[in-house]
mmCIF file with all atom_site columns, C-alpha atoms in Angstrom:
data_model
loop_
_atom_site.group_PDB
_atom_site.id
_atom_site.type_symbol
_atom_site.label_atom_id
_atom_site.label_alt_id
_atom_site.label_comp_id
_atom_site.label_asym_id
_atom_site.label_entity_id
_atom_site.label_seq_id
_atom_site.pdbx_PDB_ins_code
_atom_site.Cartn_x
_atom_site.Cartn_y
_atom_site.Cartn_z
_atom_site.occupancy
_atom_site.B_iso_or_equiv
_atom_site.pdbx_formal_charge
_atom_site.auth_seq_id
_atom_site.auth_comp_id
_atom_site.auth_asym_id
_atom_site.auth_atom_id
_atom_site.pdbx_PDB_model_num
ATOM 1   C CA . ASP A 1 1   ? 0.012   -0.246  -0.018 1.00 0.00 ? 715 ASP A CA 1
ATOM 2   C CA . VAL A 1 2   ? 1.288   3.646   -0.535 1.00 0.00 ? 716 VAL A CA 1
ATOM 3   C CA . GLU A 1 3   ? -1.914  5.746   -0.891 1.00 0.00 ? 717 GLU A CA 1
ATOM 4   C CA . SER A 1 4   ? -5.718  4.114   -1.360 1.00 0.00 ? 718 SER A CA 1
ATOM 5   C CA . ASN A 1 5   ? -8.695  5.611   -2.088 1.00 0.00 ? 719 ASN A CA 1
ATOM 6   C CA . ILE A 1 6   ? -11.559 2.982   -1.916 1.00 0.00 ? 720 ILE A CA 1
ATOM 7   C CA . ASN A 1 7   ? -15.290 3.606   -2.396 1.00 0.00 ? 721 ASN A CA 1
ATOM 8   C CA . ILE A 1 8   ? -18.049 0.930   -1.566 1.00 0.00 ? 722 ILE A CA 1
ATOM 9   C CA . SER A 1 9   ? -21.625 2.123   -2.310 1.00 0.00 ? 723 SER A CA 1
ATOM 10  C CA . ASN A 1 10  ? -25.111 1.576   -3.935 1.00 0.00 ? 724 ASN A CA 1
ATOM 11  C CA . ASN A 1 11  ? -25.711 -1.542  -1.498 1.00 0.00 ? 725 ASN A CA 1
ATOM 12  C CA . SER A 1 12  ? -22.422 -3.394  -2.269 1.00 0.00 ? 726 SER A CA 1
ATOM 13  C CA . ARG A 1 13  ? -21.433 -5.934  0.113  1.00 0.00 ? 727 ARG A CA 1
ATOM 14  C CA . VAL A 1 14  ? -17.538 -6.190  0.915  1.00 0.00 ? 728 VAL A CA 1
ATOM 15  C CA . ALA A 1 15  ? -16.604 -9.439  2.932  1.00 0.00 ? 729 ALA A CA 1
ATOM 16  C CA . GLY A 1 16  ? -12.882 -7.935  4.353  1.00 0.00 ? 730 GLY A CA 1
ATOM 17  C CA . ILE A 1 17  ? -10.662 -4.838  3.501  1.00 0.00 ? 731 ILE A CA 1
ATOM 18  C CA . ALA A 1 18  ? -6.854  -5.427  4.535  1.00 0.00 ? 732 ALA A CA 1
ATOM 19  C CA . LEU A 1 19  ? -4.346  -2.350  3.964  1.00 0.00 ? 733 LEU A CA 1
ATOM 20  C CA . SER A 1 20  ? -0.691  -3.065  4.919  1.00 0.00 ? 734 SER A CA 1
ATOM 21  C CA . GLN A 1 21  ? 2.253   -0.930  4.451  1.00 0.00 ? 735 GLN A CA 1
ATOM 22  C CA . GLY A 1 22  ? 5.999   -2.483  4.014  1.00 0.00 ? 736 GLY A CA 1
ATOM 23  C CA . ASN A 1 23  ? 9.273   -0.288  3.668  1.00 0.00 ? 737 ASN A CA 1
ATOM 24  C CA . THR A 1 24  ? 8.283   2.323   1.248  1.00 0.00 ? 738 THR A CA 1
ATOM 25  C CA . TYR A 1 25  ? 11.260  4.348   -0.056 1.00 0.00 ? 739 TYR A CA 1
ATOM 26  C CA . ASN A 1 26  ? 11.654  7.010   -2.164 1.00 0.00 ? 740 ASN A CA 1
ATOM 27  C CA . GLU A 1 27  ? 14.366  10.101  -2.091 1.00 0.00 ? 741 GLU A CA 1
ATOM 28  C CA . THR A 1 28  ? 11.270  12.737  -2.302 1.00 0.00 ? 742 THR A CA 1
ATOM 29  C CA . TYR A 1 29  ? 10.773  12.354  1.300  1.00 0.00 ? 743 TYR A CA 1
ATOM 30  C CA . THR A 1 30  ? 13.873  12.928  3.024  1.00 0.00 ? 744 THR A CA 1
ATOM 31  C CA . THR A 1 31  ? 12.802  14.277  6.055  1.00 0.00 ? 745 THR A CA 1
ATOM 32  C CA . GLU A 1 32  ? 11.207  10.895  7.304  1.00 0.00 ? 746 GLU A CA 1
ATOM 33  C CA . SER A 1 33  ? 7.738   13.008  8.088  1.00 0.00 ? 747 SER A CA 1
ATOM 34  C CA . HIS A 1 34  ? 5.460   11.930  5.212  1.00 0.00 ? 748 HIS A CA 1
ATOM 35  C CA . THR A 1 35  ? 2.334   10.033  5.941  1.00 0.00 ? 749 THR A CA 1
ATOM 36  C CA . TRP A 1 36  ? 0.438   7.684   3.846  1.00 0.00 ? 750 TRP A CA 1
ATOM 37  C CA . ASP A 1 37  ? -3.332  8.402   3.559  1.00 0.00 ? 751 ASP A CA 1
ATOM 38  C CA . ASN A 1 38  ? -5.889  5.522   3.164  1.00 0.00 ? 752 ASN A CA 1
ATOM 39  C CA . ASN A 1 39  ? -9.219  6.717   2.524  1.00 0.00 ? 753 ASN A CA 1
ATOM 40  C CA . ILE A 1 40  ? -11.842 4.393   2.781  1.00 0.00 ? 754 ILE A CA 1
ATOM 41  C CA . SER A 1 41  ? -15.796 4.918   1.827  1.00 0.00 ? 755 SER A CA 1
ATOM 42  C CA . VAL A 1 42  ? -18.366 3.101   2.442  1.00 0.00 ? 756 VAL A CA 1
ATOM 43  C CA . LYS A 1 43  ? -22.039 4.176   1.586  1.00 0.00 ? 757 LYS A CA 1
ATOM 44  C CA . ASP A 1 44  ? -25.189 2.567   1.531  1.00 0.00 ? 758 ASP A CA 1
ATOM 45  C CA . SER A 1 45  ? -23.743 -0.550  1.999  1.00 0.00 ? 759 SER A CA 1
ATOM 46  C CA . THR A 1 46  ? -22.121 -3.295  4.102  1.00 0.00 ? 760 THR A CA 1
ATOM 47  C CA . VAL A 1 47  ? -18.741 -4.380  4.842  1.00 0.00 ? 761 VAL A CA 1
ATOM 48  C CA . THR A 1 48  ? -18.619 -7.958  6.812  1.00 0.00 ? 762 THR A CA 1
ATOM 49  C CA . SER A 1 49  ? -15.768 -10.302 7.777  1.00 0.00 ? 763 SER A CA 1
ATOM 50  C CA . GLY A 1 50  ? -13.778 -12.424 5.484  1.00 0.00 ? 764 GLY A CA 1
ATOM 51  C CA . SER A 1 51  ? -13.103 -15.951 5.359  1.00 0.00 ? 765 SER A CA 1
ATOM 52  C CA . ASN A 1 52  ? -10.646 -17.902 7.062  1.00 0.00 ? 766 ASN A CA 1
ATOM 53  C CA . TYR A 1 53  ? -9.061  -18.956 3.956  1.00 0.00 ? 767 TYR A CA 1
ATOM 54  C CA . ILE A 1 54  ? -6.789  -16.879 1.454  1.00 0.00 ? 768 ILE A CA 1
ATOM 55  C CA . LEU A 1 55  ? -9.030  -17.322 -1.602 1.00 0.00 ? 769 LEU A CA 1
ATOM 56  C CA . ASP A 1 56  ? -6.400  -16.767 -4.147 1.00 0.00 ? 770 ASP A CA 1
ATOM 57  C CA . SER A 1 57  ? -3.695  -18.073 -2.536 1.00 0.00 ? 771 SER A CA 1
ATOM 58  C CA . ASN A 1 58  ? -1.648  -20.755 -4.395 1.00 0.00 ? 772 ASN A CA 1
ATOM 59  C CA . THR A 1 59  ? -2.238  -23.287 -1.711 1.00 0.00 ? 773 THR A CA 1
ATOM 60  C CA . TYR A 1 60  ? -5.783  -23.948 -1.143 1.00 0.00 ? 774 TYR A CA 1
ATOM 61  C CA . GLY A 1 61  ? -6.418  -24.119 2.436  1.00 0.00 ? 775 GLY A CA 1
ATOM 62  C CA . LYS A 1 62  ? -3.891  -21.511 3.499  1.00 0.00 ? 776 LYS A CA 1
ATOM 63  C CA . THR A 1 63  ? -4.878  -19.887 6.661  1.00 0.00 ? 777 THR A CA 1
ATOM 64  C CA . GLY A 1 64  ? -5.549  -16.187 6.458  1.00 0.00 ? 778 GLY A CA 1
ATOM 65  C CA . HIS A 1 65  ? -6.887  -13.875 9.170  1.00 0.00 ? 779 HIS A CA 1
ATOM 66  C CA . PHE A 1 66  ? -10.482 -12.985 8.554  1.00 0.00 ? 780 PHE A CA 1
ATOM 67  C CA . GLY A 1 67  ? -13.168 -14.722 10.033 1.00 0.00 ? 781 GLY A CA 1
ATOM 68  C CA . ASN A 1 68  ? -13.590 -17.791 11.336 1.00 0.00 ? 782 ASN A CA 1
ATOM 69  C CA . SER A 1 69  ? -14.472 -20.247 9.033  1.00 0.00 ? 783 SER A CA 1
ATOM 70  C CA . ASP A 1 70  ? -14.285 -21.040 5.163  1.00 0.00 ? 784 ASP A CA 1
ATOM 71  C CA . GLU A 1 71  ? -17.144 -18.488 4.138  1.00 0.00 ? 785 GLU A CA 1
ATOM 72  C CA . PRO A 1 72  ? -17.102 -14.855 4.324  1.00 0.00 ? 786 PRO A CA 1
ATOM 73  C CA . SER A 1 73  ? -19.558 -12.803 5.898  1.00 0.00 ? 787 SER A CA 1
ATOM 74  C CA . ASP A 1 74  ? -19.685 -15.097 9.116  1.00 0.00 ? 788 ASP A CA 1
ATOM 75  C CA . TYR A 1 75  ? -19.276 -12.634 11.768 1.00 0.00 ? 789 TYR A CA 1
ATOM 76  C CA . ALA A 1 76  ? -19.991 -14.180 14.921 1.00 0.00 ? 790 ALA A CA 1
ATOM 77  C CA . GLY A 1 77  ? -18.399 -12.371 17.489 1.00 0.00 ? 791 GLY A CA 1
ATOM 78  C CA . PRO A 1 78  ? -14.653 -11.074 18.470 1.00 0.00 ? 792 PRO A CA 1
ATOM 79  C CA . GLY A 1 79  ? -11.790 -11.905 16.028 1.00 0.00 ? 793 GLY A CA 1
ATOM 80  C CA . ASP A 1 80  ? -13.847 -11.644 13.083 1.00 0.00 ? 794 ASP A CA 1
ATOM 81  C CA . VAL A 1 81  ? -12.185 -9.087  11.352 1.00 0.00 ? 795 VAL A CA 1
ATOM 82  C CA . ALA A 1 82  ? -13.910 -6.782  8.693  1.00 0.00 ? 796 ALA A CA 1
ATOM 83  C CA . MET A 1 83  ? -11.057 -4.164  8.327  1.00 0.00 ? 797 MET A CA 1
ATOM 84  C CA . SER A 1 84  ? -7.512  -4.806  8.801  1.00 0.00 ? 798 SER A CA 1
ATOM 85  C CA . PHE A 1 85  ? -4.846  -2.149  8.761  1.00 0.00 ? 799 PHE A CA 1
ATOM 86  C CA . THR A 1 86  ? -1.051  -2.833  9.334  1.00 0.00 ? 800 THR A CA 1
ATOM 87  C CA . ALA A 1 87  ? 1.721   -0.403  9.477  1.00 0.00 ? 801 ALA A CA 1
ATOM 88  C CA . SER A 1 88  ? 5.193   -2.416  9.274  1.00 0.00 ? 802 SER A CA 1
ATOM 89  C CA . GLY A 1 89  ? 8.492   -0.867  10.584 1.00 0.00 ? 803 GLY A CA 1
ATOM 90  C CA . SER A 1 90  ? 8.669   1.819   7.288  1.00 0.00 ? 804 SER A CA 1
ATOM 91  C CA . ASP A 1 91  ? 10.057  5.245   7.905  1.00 0.00 ? 805 ASP A CA 1
ATOM 92  C CA . TYR A 1 92  ? 6.692   6.867   6.910  1.00 0.00 ? 806 TYR A CA 1
ATOM 93  C CA . ALA A 1 93  ? 3.440   7.279   8.997  1.00 0.00 ? 807 ALA A CA 1
ATOM 94  C CA . MET A 1 94  ? 0.038   5.371   7.868  1.00 0.00 ? 808 MET A CA 1
ATOM 95  C CA . LYS A 1 95  ? -2.778  7.331   8.395  1.00 0.00 ? 809 LYS A CA 1
ATOM 96  C CA . ASN A 1 96  ? -6.264  5.415   7.606  1.00 0.00 ? 810 ASN A CA 1
ATOM 97  C CA . ASN A 1 97  ? -9.610  7.448   7.442  1.00 0.00 ? 811 ASN A CA 1
ATOM 98  C CA . VAL A 1 98  ? -12.579 5.229   7.432  1.00 0.00 ? 812 VAL A CA 1
ATOM 99  C CA . PHE A 1 99  ? -15.873 7.145   6.169  1.00 0.00 ? 813 PHE A CA 1
ATOM 100 C CA . LEU A 1 100 ? -19.583 5.477   6.877  1.00 0.00 ? 814 LEU A CA 1
ATOM 101 C CA . SER A 1 101 ? -22.830 6.558   5.677  1.00 0.00 ? 815 SER A CA 1
ATOM 102 C CA . ASN A 1 102 ? -25.795 4.815   6.515  1.00 0.00 ? 816 ASN A CA 1
ATOM 103 C CA . SER A 1 103 ? -23.873 1.877   6.139  1.00 0.00 ? 817 SER A CA 1
ATOM 104 C CA . THR A 1 104 ? -23.402 -1.799  8.431  1.00 0.00 ? 818 THR A CA 1
ATOM 105 C CA . LEU A 1 105 ? -19.621 -2.897  9.905  1.00 0.00 ? 819 LEU A CA 1
ATOM 106 C CA . MET A 1 106 ? -20.261 -6.256  10.763 1.00 0.00 ? 820 MET A CA 1
ATOM 107 C CA . GLY A 1 107 ? -17.015 -7.408  12.145 1.00 0.00 ? 821 GLY A CA 1
ATOM 108 C CA . ASP A 1 108 ? -13.859 -5.984  14.126 1.00 0.00 ? 822 ASP A CA 1
ATOM 109 C CA . VAL A 1 109 ? -10.912 -3.494  12.996 1.00 0.00 ? 823 VAL A CA 1
ATOM 110 C CA . ALA A 1 110 ? -7.761  -4.729  13.437 1.00 0.00 ? 824 ALA A CA 1
ATOM 111 C CA . PHE A 1 111 ? -4.355  -2.290  13.999 1.00 0.00 ? 825 PHE A CA 1
ATOM 112 C CA . THR A 1 112 ? -1.212  -3.227  14.202 1.00 0.00 ? 826 THR A CA 1
ATOM 113 C CA . SER A 1 113 ? 1.414   -0.880  13.699 1.00 0.00 ? 827 SER A CA 1
ATOM 114 C CA . THR A 1 114 ? 5.424   -0.708  14.214 1.00 0.00 ? 828 THR A CA 1
ATOM 115 C CA . TRP A 1 115 ? 6.287   3.215   14.623 1.00 0.00 ? 829 TRP A CA 1
ATOM 116 C CA . ASN A 1 116 ? 10.051  3.928   13.214 1.00 0.00 ? 830 ASN A CA 1
ATOM 117 C CA . SER A 1 117 ? 12.069  6.134   14.945 1.00 0.00 ? 831 SER A CA 1
ATOM 118 C CA . ASN A 1 118 ? 12.432  7.942   11.549 1.00 0.00 ? 832 ASN A CA 1
ATOM 119 C CA . PHE A 1 119 ? 9.250   9.489   11.460 1.00 0.00 ? 833 PHE A CA 1
ATOM 120 C CA . ASP A 1 120 ? 9.065   12.608  12.875 1.00 0.00 ? 834 ASP A CA 1
ATOM 121 C CA . PRO A 1 121 ? 9.906   12.631  16.587 1.00 0.00 ? 835 PRO A CA 1
ATOM 122 C CA . ASN A 1 122 ? 8.478   16.387  17.628 1.00 0.00 ? 836 ASN A CA 1
ATOM 123 C CA . GLY A 1 123 ? 5.468   15.583  15.594 1.00 0.00 ? 837 GLY A CA 1
ATOM 124 C CA . HIS A 1 124 ? 3.897   16.179  12.139 1.00 0.00 ? 838 HIS A CA 1
ATOM 125 C CA . ASP A 1 125 ? 1.352   18.629  10.950 1.00 0.00 ? 839 ASP A CA 1
ATOM 126 C CA . SER A 1 126 ? -0.572  16.011  8.375  1.00 0.00 ? 840 SER A CA 1
ATOM 127 C CA . ASN A 1 127 ? -3.281  18.380  7.492  1.00 0.00 ? 841 ASN A CA 1
ATOM 128 C CA . GLY A 1 128 ? -1.695  22.264  8.120  1.00 0.00 ? 842 GLY A CA 1
ATOM 129 C CA . ASP A 1 129 ? -3.970  23.402  10.725 1.00 0.00 ? 843 ASP A CA 1
ATOM 130 C CA . GLY A 1 130 ? -0.984  24.121  12.893 1.00 0.00 ? 844 GLY A CA 1
ATOM 131 C CA . VAL A 1 131 ? -1.237  21.259  15.238 1.00 0.00 ? 845 VAL A CA 1
ATOM 132 C CA . LYS A 1 132 ? 1.000   18.341  15.563 1.00 0.00 ? 846 LYS A CA 1
#
């Protein structure tokens, strides 16, 4: 993931969203205070937990981290993840914005983050409002 803008609308049903960030190096960002912004907009739709299996893997049956069964949308309680955000030990921060409008989120939201000491130790004004 570098930056994503995901729009889900018109009575859609999505089983699981996962965004992750690896170590992205770009010479343009030499201050190490850049943020990668992800935006997910869900309007008049549903996001549910996903399947326990990675459906597009080369080895059928490889266990994934969504849901608790073979079927998507099996939400039965804690541990059924509908949205997962994972930021590794990159020099850049990952900011995730999720907007829900007249929609249903059926599953947990999981965050995993590893802060890198090279980010901006004095804070960063990511939206230009003067607040760090």
